[in-house]
CSV table of C-alpha atoms in Angstrom, one decimal:
chain,number,residue,atom,x,y,z
E,155,UNK,CA,-1.0,3.3,-5.3
E,156,UNK,CA,-2.4,-0.3,-5.7
E,157,UNK,CA,0.3,-1.7,-3.5
E,158,UNK,CA,-0.4,0.6,-0.6
E,159,UNK,CA,-4.2,0.6,-0.8
E,160,UNK,CA,-4.4,-3.2,-1.0
E,161,UNK,CA,-2.1,-3.5,2.0
E,162,UNK,CA,-4.1,-1.0,4.1
E,163,UNK,CA,-7.4,-2.5,3.1
E,164,UNK,CA,-6.2,-6.1,3.9
E,165,UNK,CA,-4.8,-4.8,7.2
E,166,UNK,CA,-8.1,-3.2,8.2
E,167,UNK,CA,-10.1,-6.3,7.4
E,168,UNK,CA,-7.7,-8.5,9.3
E,169,UNK,CA,-7.7,-6.1,12.3
E,170,UNK,CA,-11.5,-5.9,12.3
E,171,UNK,CA,-11.8,-9.7,12.1
E,172,UNK,CA,-9.4,-10.2,15.0
E,173,UNK,CA,-11.1,-7.5,17.1
E,174,UNK,CA,-14.6,-9.0,16.5
E,175,UNK,CA,-13.5,-12.5,17.3
E,176,UNK,CA,-11.7,-11.5,20.5
E,177,UNK,CA,-14.7,-9.3,21.6
E,178,UNK,CA,-17.3,-12.0,20.8
E,179,UNK,CA,-15.3,-14.6,22.8
E,180,UNK,CA,-14.9,-12.1,25.7
E,181,UNK,CA,-11.1,-11.6,25.5
E,182,UNK,CA,-11.0,-8.4,27.5
E,183,UNK,CA,-8.1,-9.0,29.8
E,184,UNK,CA,-7.4,-5.3,29.9
E,185,UNK,CA,-10.6,-4.6,31.9
E,186,UNK,CA,-9.9,-5.2,35.6
E,187,UNK,CA,-12.3,-6.7,38.2
E,188,UNK,CA,-13.6,-3.2,39.1
E,189,UNK,CA,-14.6,-2.5,35.5
E,190,UNK,CA,-11.7,-0.1,34.9
E,191,UNK,CA,-8.9,-0.4,32.3
E,192,UNK,CA,-5.5,-1.9,33.0
E,193,UNK,CA,-3.5,0.4,30.6
E,194,UNK,CA,-0.3,-1.8,30.7
E,195,UNK,CA,-2.4,-4.9,29.8
E,196,UNK,CA,-4.2,-3.0,27.2
E,197,UNK,CA,-0.9,-1.7,25.6
E,198,UNK,CA,0.4,-5.3,25.4
E,199,UNK,CA,-2.9,-6.5,24.0
E,200,UNK,CA,-2.9,-3.7,21.5
E,201,UNK,CA,0.7,-4.4,20.3
E,202,UNK,CA,0.0,-8.2,19.9
E,203,UNK,CA,-3.2,-7.6,17.9
E,204,UNK,CA,-1.7,-4.6,16.0
E,205,UNK,CA,1.4,-6.3,14.8
E,206,UNK,CA,-0.4,-9.6,14.1
E,207,UNK,CA,-2.7,-7.8,11.8
E,208,UNK,CA,0.2,-6.0,10.0
E,209,UNK,CA,2.2,-9.2,9.5
E,210,UNK,CA,-0.7,-11.3,8.4
E,211,UNK,CA,-1.5,-8.5,5.8
E,212,UNK,CA,2.2,-8.7,4.6
E,213,UNK,CA,2.2,-12.5,4.4
E,214,UNK,CA,-0.9,-12.6,2.2
E,215,UNK,CA,-0.1,-9.4,0.2
E,216,UNK,CA,1.0,-11.1,-3.0
E,217,UNK,CA,-2.0,-13.5,-2.9
E,218,UNK,CA,-4.4,-10.7,-2.3
E,219,UNK,CA,-3.0,-8.6,-5.1
E,220,UNK,CA,-3.4,-11.5,-7.6
E,221,UNK,CA,-7.0,-12.1,-6.4
E,222,UNK,CA,-8.2,-8.5,-6.2
E,223,UNK,CA,-6.5,-7.3,-9.4
E,224,UNK,CA,-7.0,-10.6,-11.3
E,225,UNK,CA,-3.3,-10.6,-12.1
E,226,UNK,CA,-2.3,-13.1,-14.8
E,227,UNK,CA,1.2,-14.4,-13.8
E,228,UNK,CA,3.6,-14.9,-16.7
E,229,UNK,CA,5.4,-18.2,-16.2
E,230,UNK,CA,8.8,-18.0,-18.0
E,231,UNK,CA,8.9,-21.8,-18.3
E,232,UNK,CA,5.8,-21.8,-20.5
E,233,UNK,CA,5.1,-20.6,-24.0
E,234,UNK,CA,4.6,-16.8,-23.9
E,235,UNK,CA,3.9,-14.3,-26.6
E,236,UNK,CA,6.8,-12.1,-27.7
E,237,UNK,CA,5.5,-9.2,-25.8
E,238,UNK,CA,5.0,-11.2,-22.6
E,239,UNK,CA,8.5,-12.7,-23.0
E,240,UNK,CA,10.0,-9.3,-23.4
E,241,UNK,CA,8.3,-8.0,-20.3
E,242,UNK,CA,9.5,-11.0,-18.2
E,243,UNK,CA,13.0,-10.6,-19.5
E,244,UNK,CA,12.9,-6.9,-18.7
E,245,UNK,CA,11.8,-7.4,-15.1
E,246,UNK,CA,14.2,-10.2,-14.5
E,247,UNK,CA,17.1,-8.2,-16.1
E,248,UNK,CA,16.5,-5.2,-13.9
E,249,UNK,CA,16.1,-7.4,-10.9
E,250,UNK,CA,19.5,-9.0,-11.5
E,251,UNK,CA,21.0,-5.5,-12.0
E,252,UNK,CA,19.6,-4.6,-8.6
E,253,UNK,CA,21.3,-7.6,-7.0
E,254,UNK,CA,18.3,-9.8,-6.5
E,255,UNK,CA,19.0,-13.5,-6.5
E,256,UNK,CA,15.4,-14.6,-6.5
E,257,UNK,CA,13.4,-13.3,-9.4
E,258,UNK,CA,10.1,-11.7,-8.7
E,259,UNK,CA,6.9,-13.1,-10.3
E,260,UNK,CA,5.8,-11.0,-13.3
E,261,UNK,CA,2.2,-10.4,-14.1
E,262,UNK,CA,-0.2,-8.3,-16.1
E,263,UNK,CA,-3.8,-7.3,-15.4
E,264,UNK,CA,-6.5,-5.9,-17.7
E,265,UNK,CA,-7.1,-2.2,-17.0
E,266,UNK,CA,-7.1,1.0,-19.1
E,267,UNK,CA,-5.4,2.8,-16.2
E,268,UNK,CA,-1.7,3.5,-16.5
E,269,UNK,CA,-0.3,1.7,-13.4
E,270,UNK,CA,2.1,-0.8,-12.1
E,271,UNK,CA,2.9,-2.1,-8.6
E,272,UNK,CA,5.2,-4.3,-6.6
E,273,UNK,CA,4.2,-6.3,-3.6
E,274,UNK,CA,5.1,-9.4,-1.6
E,275,UNK,CA,6.2,-10.4,1.9
E,276,UNK,CA,9.9,-10.5,1.0
E,277,UNK,CA,12.5,-10.1,-1.7
E,278,UNK,CA,12.3,-13.9,-2.3
E,279,UNK,CA,8.5,-13.8,-2.7
E,280,UNK,CA,7.7,-10.6,-4.6
E,281,UNK,CA,5.4,-9.7,-7.5
E,282,UNK,CA,5.7,-7.0,-10.1
E,283,UNK,CA,2.4,-6.4,-11.9
E,284,UNK,CA,1.8,-4.1,-14.9
E,285,UNK,CA,-1.5,-2.9,-16.3
E,286,UNK,CA,-2.3,-3.4,-20.0
E,287,UNK,CA,-3.0,0.3,-20.1
E,288,UNK,CA,0.5,1.1,-19.1
E,289,UNK,CA,2.0,-1.2,-21.8
E,290,UNK,CA,-0.2,0.4,-24.4
E,291,UNK,CA,0.4,4.0,-23.3
E,292,UNK,CA,4.2,4.0,-22.7
E,293,UNK,CA,7.2,3.3,-24.9
E,294,UNK,CA,9.9,0.8,-24.0
E,295,UNK,CA,12.1,3.3,-22.2
E,296,UNK,CA,9.3,4.5,-20.0
E,297,UNK,CA,8.1,0.9,-19.2
E,298,UNK,CA,11.7,0.0,-18.3
E,299,UNK,CA,12.0,3.0,-15.9
E,300,UNK,CA,8.7,2.2,-14.3
E,301,UNK,CA,9.7,-1.4,-13.7
E,302,UNK,CA,13.0,-0.1,-12.3
E,303,UNK,CA,11.0,2.1,-9.9
E,304,UNK,CA,9.0,-1.0,-8.7
E,305,UNK,CA,12.1,-3.1,-8.3
E,306,UNK,CA,13.5,-0.4,-6.2
E,307,UNK,CA,10.5,-0.7,-3.9
E,308,UNK,CA,11.3,-4.4,-3.4
E,309,UNK,CA,15.1,-3.9,-3.0
E,310,UNK,CA,14.5,-1.0,-0.5
E,311,UNK,CA,12.3,-3.3,1.6
E,312,UNK,CA,9.5,-0.8,1.5
E,313,UNK,CA,6.8,-3.4,2.2
E,314,UNK,CA,8.5,-4.7,5.3
E,315,UNK,CA,9.3,-1.2,6.6
E,316,UNK,CA,5.7,-0.2,6.0
E,317,UNK,CA,4.5,-3.3,7.8
E,318,UNK,CA,6.5,-2.3,10.9
E,319,UNK,CA,5.1,1.2,10.7
E,320,UNK,CA,1.6,-0.2,10.2
E,321,UNK,CA,2.1,-2.4,13.3
E,322,UNK,CA,2.9,0.7,15.4
E,323,UNK,CA,-0.1,2.6,13.9
E,324,UNK,CA,-2.3,-0.5,14.6
E,325,UNK,CA,-1.2,-0.6,18.2
E,326,UNK,CA,-2.4,2.9,18.8
E,327,UNK,CA,-5.6,2.3,16.8
E,328,UNK,CA,-6.4,-0.8,19.0
E,329,UNK,CA,-5.4,1.0,22.2
E,330,UNK,CA,-7.4,4.2,21.5
E,331,UNK,CA,-10.5,2.4,20.1
E,332,UNK,CA,-10.7,0.2,23.2
E,333,UNK,CA,-10.5,3.2,25.5
E,334,UNK,CA,-13.1,5.0,23.5
E,335,UNK,CA,-15.4,1.9,23.3
E,336,UNK,CA,-15.0,1.4,27.1
E,337,UNK,CA,-16.0,5.0,27.7
E,338,UNK,CA,-19.0,4.7,25.4
E,339,UNK,CA,-20.2,1.6,27.2
E,340,UNK,CA,-20.2,3.4,30.5
E,341,UNK,CA,-23.1,5.6,29.3
E,342,UNK,CA,-25.6,2.8,28.8
E,343,UNK,CA,-27.3,0.2,31.1
E,344,UNK,CA,-25.2,-2.7,32.3
E,345,UNK,CA,-27.1,-5.2,30.2
E,346,UNK,CA,-26.4,-3.2,27.0
E,347,UNK,CA,-22.8,-2.4,27.9
E,348,UNK,CA,-21.3,-5.5,26.2
E,349,UNK,CA,-23.1,-5.0,23.0
E,350,UNK,CA,-22.3,-1.3,22.9
E,351,UNK,CA,-18.7,-2.1,23.7
E,352,UNK,CA,-18.4,-4.5,20.7
E,353,UNK,CA,-20.1,-2.1,18.3
E,354,UNK,CA,-18.1,0.9,19.5
E,355,UNK,CA,-14.8,-1.0,19.1
E,356,UNK,CA,-15.7,-1.7,15.4
E,357,UNK,CA,-16.7,1.9,14.7
E,358,UNK,CA,-13.8,3.5,16.5
E,359,UNK,CA,-11.3,1.1,15.0
E,360,UNK,CA,-12.5,2.0,11.5
E,361,UNK,CA,-12.3,5.7,12.3
E,362,UNK,CA,-8.9,5.6,13.9
E,363,UNK,CA,-7.6,3.3,11.2
E,364,UNK,CA,-8.6,5.9,8.6
E,365,UNK,CA,-6.8,8.6,10.6
E,366,UNK,CA,-3.8,6.3,11.1
E,367,UNK,CA,-3.6,5.6,7.4
E,368,UNK,CA,-2.5,9.3,7.0
E,369,UNK,CA,0.8,8.3,8.6
E,370,UNK,CA,1.2,5.4,6.2
E,371,UNK,CA,0.3,7.6,3.2
E,372,UNK,CA,2.9,10.1,4.2
E,373,UNK,CA,5.5,7.4,4.5
E,374,UNK,CA,4.5,6.1,1.0
E,375,UNK,CA,4.9,9.6,-0.5
E,376,UNK,CA,8.4,9.9,1.1
E,377,UNK,CA,9.5,6.5,-0.3
E,378,UNK,CA,8.3,7.3,-3.8
E,379,UNK,CA,11.2,9.8,-4.1
E,380,UNK,CA,13.6,7.0,-3.1
E,381,UNK,CA,12.0,4.6,-5.6
E,382,UNK,CA,12.3,7.2,-8.4
E,383,UNK,CA,16.0,7.5,-7.5
E,384,UNK,CA,16.4,3.7,-7.5
E,385,UNK,CA,14.6,3.5,-10.8
E,386,UNK,CA,17.0,6.1,-12.3
E,387,UNK,CA,20.0,4.2,-11.0
E,388,UNK,CA,18.8,0.9,-12.4
E,389,UNK,CA,17.9,2.3,-15.8
E,390,UNK,CA,18.9,5.9,-16.3
E,391,UNK,CA,18.0,9.3,-15.0
E,392,UNK,CA,16.8,10.3,-18.4
E,393,UNK,CA,14.5,7.3,-18.7
E,394,UNK,CA,13.0,7.8,-15.3
E,395,UNK,CA,12.3,11.5,-16.0
E,396,UNK,CA,10.8,10.5,-19.4
E,397,UNK,CA,8.5,7.9,-17.6
E,398,UNK,CA,7.3,10.6,-15.2
E,399,UNK,CA,6.7,13.1,-18.0
E,400,UNK,CA,4.7,10.4,-19.8
E,401,UNK,CA,2.6,10.0,-16.8
E,402,UNK,CA,2.2,13.8,-16.5
E,403,UNK,CA,1.1,13.9,-20.2
E,404,UNK,CA,-1.4,11.1,-19.6
E,405,UNK,CA,-2.8,12.9,-16.6
E,406,UNK,CA,-3.1,16.2,-18.5
E,407,UNK,CA,-4.8,14.5,-21.4
E,408,UNK,CA,-7.2,12.6,-19.1
E,409,UNK,CA,-8.2,15.9,-17.4
E,410,UNK,CA,-8.9,17.5,-20.8
E,411,UNK,CA,-10.9,14.5,-21.9
E,412,UNK,CA,-12.6,14.5,-18.4
E,413,UNK,CA,-11.6,10.9,-17.9
E,414,UNK,CA,-12.1,11.0,-14.1
E,415,UNK,CA,-11.5,7.2,-13.8
E,416,UNK,CA,-8.0,7.6,-15.3
E,417,UNK,CA,-7.2,10.7,-13.2
E,418,UNK,CA,-8.4,9.0,-10.0
E,419,UNK,CA,-6.3,5.9,-10.7
E,420,UNK,CA,-3.1,8.0,-10.5
E,421,UNK,CA,-3.8,9.6,-7.1
E,422,UNK,CA,-0.6,11.6,-7.7
E,423,UNK,CA,-1.2,15.0,-9.0
E,424,UNK,CA,-3.4,18.1,-9.0
E,425,UNK,CA,-5.0,17.5,-5.5
E,426,UNK,CA,-6.0,20.1,-3.0
E,427,UNK,CA,-3.9,20.1,0.2
E,428,UNK,CA,-6.5,18.2,2.3
E,429,UNK,CA,-7.0,15.6,-0.4
E,430,UNK,CA,-3.3,15.2,-1.0
E,431,UNK,CA,-3.0,13.9,2.6
E,432,UNK,CA,-4.7,10.7,1.4
E,433,UNK,CA,-2.5,10.4,-1.7
E,434,UNK,CA,0.1,7.6,-1.8
E,435,UNK,CA,2.2,9.5,-4.3
E,436,UNK,CA,3.7,13.0,-4.4
E,437,UNK,CA,2.8,15.5,-7.2
E,438,UNK,CA,4.4,14.4,-10.5
E,439,UNK,CA,5.9,17.8,-11.1
E,440,UNK,CA,7.6,17.7,-7.7
E,441,UNK,CA,9.0,14.2,-8.4
E,442,UNK,CA,10.4,15.3,-11.8
E,443,UNK,CA,11.9,18.4,-10.2
E,444,UNK,CA,13.6,16.4,-7.4
E,445,UNK,CA,14.9,13.9,-9.8
E,446,UNK,CA,16.3,16.5,-12.2
E,447,UNK,CA,18.1,18.2,-9.2
E,448,UNK,CA,19.6,15.0,-8.0
E,449,UNK,CA,23.3,14.3,-8.5
E,450,UNK,CA,22.8,11.0,-10.3
């Protein structure tokens, strides 16, 4: 969940920044001399801005993750505790088994939530981060499977594929928000039109970005099944199922204890249909069922 949300949030901030700067400096080449819209120029403009936002977000994804989550990177060349050394060796061992030649950075962050994520612009510059809550809650087999799942995300190139998808979504967001903003500015006096146009761009871009994120979330849910399968192949089917069952048990216990923070951190189970559209992960029971029925 952290990997996707941080990427989308960074993308939105980058897109808004680019949009505000271009609007303030009057870069509106898609508006012709008569005040109408040149749709071909707008589409090209939207694609440039949209993919620029997505690729900038990808480029800084690892740095943003470290900063936002306060990830403490474990340097294997320095003195580490036995538990830290074991974690680094585990991640690197699974990465080698997956065929990676450049080892991902390994980090931990202080949080009671049971979570882990992988991010980074490429296989050569990736990060696997694990919460202290996950290390405390799960046994070694479950931790190993979860790390296998995150390594599978890296090997499958999910961040790059998601970036391309986000670029397409961004293009439509920029395109539609400019059309809507242009239409809104036509209903005010000429002297107010530029201000209304800028404000409307920001508002519509946020609204359309939220709607567009549903596509990214749907892709994320789809890729989770592939990452589960990858984690099972890198460790074992039994370990991956055990890890998901441990997460299920944690979720059930959190509900009984009314620990809403812990439940919210999972974003993976027990949602109503409308709420599940905004989830980055499928239902845990569904993931366990699919994995059990796989021919691994």
